[in-house]
Amino acid sequence: MPSFNPRIFTNPDRLKQISPDRLKTFLSRWNGYFVGRGLDLAAAPVDELPLEDIAAILMNPDENVPDAMVDALYYVHETASHESMEELLEQAEAAGIAIDAEHEPTAADVSVQIWLANPMLLQRQHAETVAFKRSNFMYFAGSRLAKAKKDLPKISDEVAKTIQDRMDDWFEKKRRGRNSRIFVFPRDEKIWILVRHGSPMRREGKHEDEGEGSHAFYRPQQHDVLIYDSATDEMGVNASTKGERELYLKTFGELLFGSDAYFDLAERYTLAPLLEHGPEALVHDDIDGIAGVRLVEFGRRWPGKVSELEIRKSENLFKAFGENWERRLNGGQFTHATFRFAFEGSKRERSVTIRPANIARYERQEDEHLIEAWLRARGFWRVPGEADEDADFEVLESA
């Protein structure tokens, strides 16, 4: 069940954004719950709906609140709040859902009409919004041969069901429940995959109207996002734990590419030394064969309602930043960094791009041993066992 915040439906003015007849149709399917709370929606006249009473009941849900109603209210609110009217109308038209043209509908009104006609369509629209707004991915290299054809994998309903069943075994073992679901959104050479699944059960204190203390025991919903780039054969993963990342890489590797070892799971690269040591992170005198190293480009994402990707380039960024390097580098989330290496006995510099967690692009493979020695010495290459431990934990059966 999604995390439900009833306060979004406690303002009668918010309920007025939905036409009265449609709001009554929408909520009357759970009329038994409202009757149990002292309100018979079926008997209420459409032109005099008791919006304040409805809001009060939604504000104080009890242990009998229907999960299906929570889902419906959650997705209607999320899509009405974060989707444009144009997007909602386009989705409705594409699905053959006729939107009432008798009056100017609000976004909430359209969301309710879509839910009444096709709840899964609204869930998919919400999933797409979450997927395309997510940032801060860790990238993992695939093992496709360099000359292999760059095809975008196709995920049929049958394959999606197999993926979900396979992941459910892991989620259940980790006390996250079953019934995960994936939503797939192909775009040109990339494919976005949203994984919706449960989190460990949560117990919270709850205040009863009578003044007595009680508790709520429920399973929050979690959304993880993956991006596969067929041009570079990379999988970007946005997930909470190392265990979840490994689950996704192994499962999608096996069922889409034929091997659970298709993606390199090692989390070997980090760009933290740039922030920690600044220009000192580029020293090279201890590595025989390297004559110089310059930072010439880095990218970072700035979080927000709509994430922003920033790219900085220069022949020598630390020289350009001067004494202000710490302030200029601080903030956001690094996506990649490109270095220019000068080698002893060679007039030509060569580029190396590092993209956490395990992607390094060398301009020439012959330089690999020197560059890797430098990356290890400066801390850009994690020592085995140094990577962050998984945040997974077992929840007690009695929790």
PDB file of C-alpha atoms in Angstrom, residues 1-3 71 74-75 164 167-183 194-202 218-224 239-241 243-244 247-248 391-393 395:
ATOM      1  CA  MET A   1       0.000   0.000   0.000  1.00  0.00           C
ATOM      2  CA  PRO A   2       1.413   3.474  -0.837  1.00  0.00           C
ATOM      3  CA  SER A   3       2.323   5.867   1.941  1.00  0.00           C
ATOM      4  CA  ASP A  71      -4.500   3.428  -3.412  1.00  0.00           C
ATOM      5  CA  TYR A  74      -2.942   8.322  -3.500  1.00  0.00           C
ATOM      6  CA  TYR A  75      -2.719   7.965  -7.275  1.00  0.00           C
ATOM      7  CA  GLN A 164       8.584  -9.773 -10.920  1.00  0.00           C
ATOM      8  CA  MET A 167      12.424 -10.482  -7.508  1.00  0.00           C
ATOM      9  CA  ASP A 168       9.501 -11.305  -5.203  1.00  0.00           C
ATOM     10  CA  ASP A 169      11.449 -14.245  -3.769  1.00  0.00           C
ATOM     11  CA  TRP A 170      14.229 -11.863  -2.734  1.00  0.00           C
ATOM     12  CA  PHE A 171      11.848  -9.176  -1.456  1.00  0.00           C
ATOM     13  CA  GLU A 172       9.978 -11.733   0.643  1.00  0.00           C
ATOM     14  CA  LYS A 173      13.220 -13.071   2.129  1.00  0.00           C
ATOM     15  CA  LYS A 174      14.226  -9.519   3.036  1.00  0.00           C
ATOM     16  CA  ARG A 175      10.821  -8.915   4.708  1.00  0.00           C
ATOM     17  CA  ARG A 176       9.604  -6.559   2.005  1.00  0.00           C
ATOM     18  CA  GLY A 177       6.593  -8.619   0.953  1.00  0.00           C
ATOM     19  CA  ARG A 178       5.667  -9.838  -2.528  1.00  0.00           C
ATOM     20  CA  ASN A 179       3.701  -8.495  -5.496  1.00  0.00           C
ATOM     21  CA  SER A 180       6.349  -6.173  -6.910  1.00  0.00           C
ATOM     22  CA  ARG A 181       5.630  -4.621 -10.285  1.00  0.00           C
ATOM     23  CA  ILE A 182       7.768  -3.154 -13.056  1.00  0.00           C
ATOM     24  CA  PHE A 183       6.817  -0.398 -15.491  1.00  0.00           C
ATOM     25  CA  LEU A 194      10.532   1.564 -12.555  1.00  0.00           C
ATOM     26  CA  VAL A 195      10.370  -1.149  -9.883  1.00  0.00           C
ATOM     27  CA  ARG A 196       7.532  -0.723  -7.386  1.00  0.00           C
ATOM     28  CA  HIS A 197       7.834  -2.891  -4.282  1.00  0.00           C
ATOM     29  CA  GLY A 198       7.234  -2.942  -0.573  1.00  0.00           C
ATOM     30  CA  SER A 199       9.520  -1.825   2.233  1.00  0.00           C
ATOM     31  CA  PRO A 200       9.915  -3.534   5.614  1.00  0.00           C
ATOM     32  CA  MET A 201       6.853  -3.206   7.831  1.00  0.00           C
ATOM     33  CA  ARG A 202       6.618  -0.043   9.893  1.00  0.00           C
ATOM     34  CA  TYR A 218       1.745  -1.136   7.645  1.00  0.00           C
ATOM     35  CA  ARG A 219       4.098  -1.697   4.725  1.00  0.00           C
ATOM     36  CA  PRO A 220       5.245   1.474   2.900  1.00  0.00           C
ATOM     37  CA  GLN A 221       5.711   1.418  -0.856  1.00  0.00           C
ATOM     38  CA  GLN A 222       9.062   2.071  -2.522  1.00  0.00           C
ATOM     39  CA  HIS A 223      10.001   3.026  -6.084  1.00  0.00           C
ATOM     40  CA  ASP A 224      13.415   2.214  -7.595  1.00  0.00           C
ATOM     41  CA  ALA A 239      17.992   2.145  -5.313  1.00  0.00           C
ATOM     42  CA  SER A 240      18.365   2.366  -1.542  1.00  0.00           C
ATOM     43  CA  THR A 241      20.693  -0.543  -0.818  1.00  0.00           C
ATOM     44  CA  GLY A 243      21.407  -5.665  -2.047  1.00  0.00           C
ATOM     45  CA  GLU A 244      18.665  -4.120  -4.192  1.00  0.00           C
ATOM     46  CA  LEU A 247      19.190  -7.990  -7.277  1.00  0.00           C
ATOM     47  CA  TYR A 248      18.267  -5.761 -10.214  1.00  0.00           C
ATOM     48  CA  ALA A 391      21.892  -1.243   4.419  1.00  0.00           C
ATOM     49  CA  ASP A 392      19.653  -4.306   4.228  1.00  0.00           C
ATOM     50  CA  PHE A 393      18.541  -5.754   7.512  1.00  0.00           C
ATOM     51  CA  VAL A 395      13.125  -7.461  10.453  1.00  0.00           C
TER      52      VAL A 395
END
